[in-house]
């Protein structure tokens, strides 16, 4: 069974809500999913996954520094050729998911476009879009 890693850093719980909805969508398409805050991940685990979705809140026009460092560590382990997605919540500007996608692409990850950016607390419609992203990731990784 294909495996999807969902890693996030959520300052107010909004990006976490997105991560959970992405996971639900992927599970509905019969993909094994591990979803956790980046603190609970060992970057070496990424080798065991076919796809990765990374999420962060936007802070001062970029992703939060701890998630940037985590991405650097998984890139060192090796992510080339994996399927990926970037997501995150924001209050004003929303650049974090774009920066995450750029960083993953530069490491050889096939990132699904568009990145998923949600302002403030996700609505029911927003969570539906997150669920759809999970399904898209699942279908993409299963059709490799």
C-alpha angles and dihedrals in degrees: 000000000000116000130220125195116205113193123179146167112208122181098185103019096259097106088046089056088052092050092052092050091049089051092050091053093050092047090052086061093051100256120141109242135193113189121182146138110274090250088069095053130089104211090221088067090073089082088071095058132081095203139022133201116193124194136185140165115245115251122177092347097307144062119289113274097240091057090047089055091046090053090050089054095050090048088056089052091049133265100168111137097016124127113245148180136193126211142160150146128250143180104209118355113013104205099137098088091047091051091047091051092049092051093048093046091051087056093053101264116145098230119200114235138256103039113229115247122173125185116227119325114002115250124215088266091050092051089050087057090050090051089050090053089053090052091047091051090049094050092046094051093044092051096055 
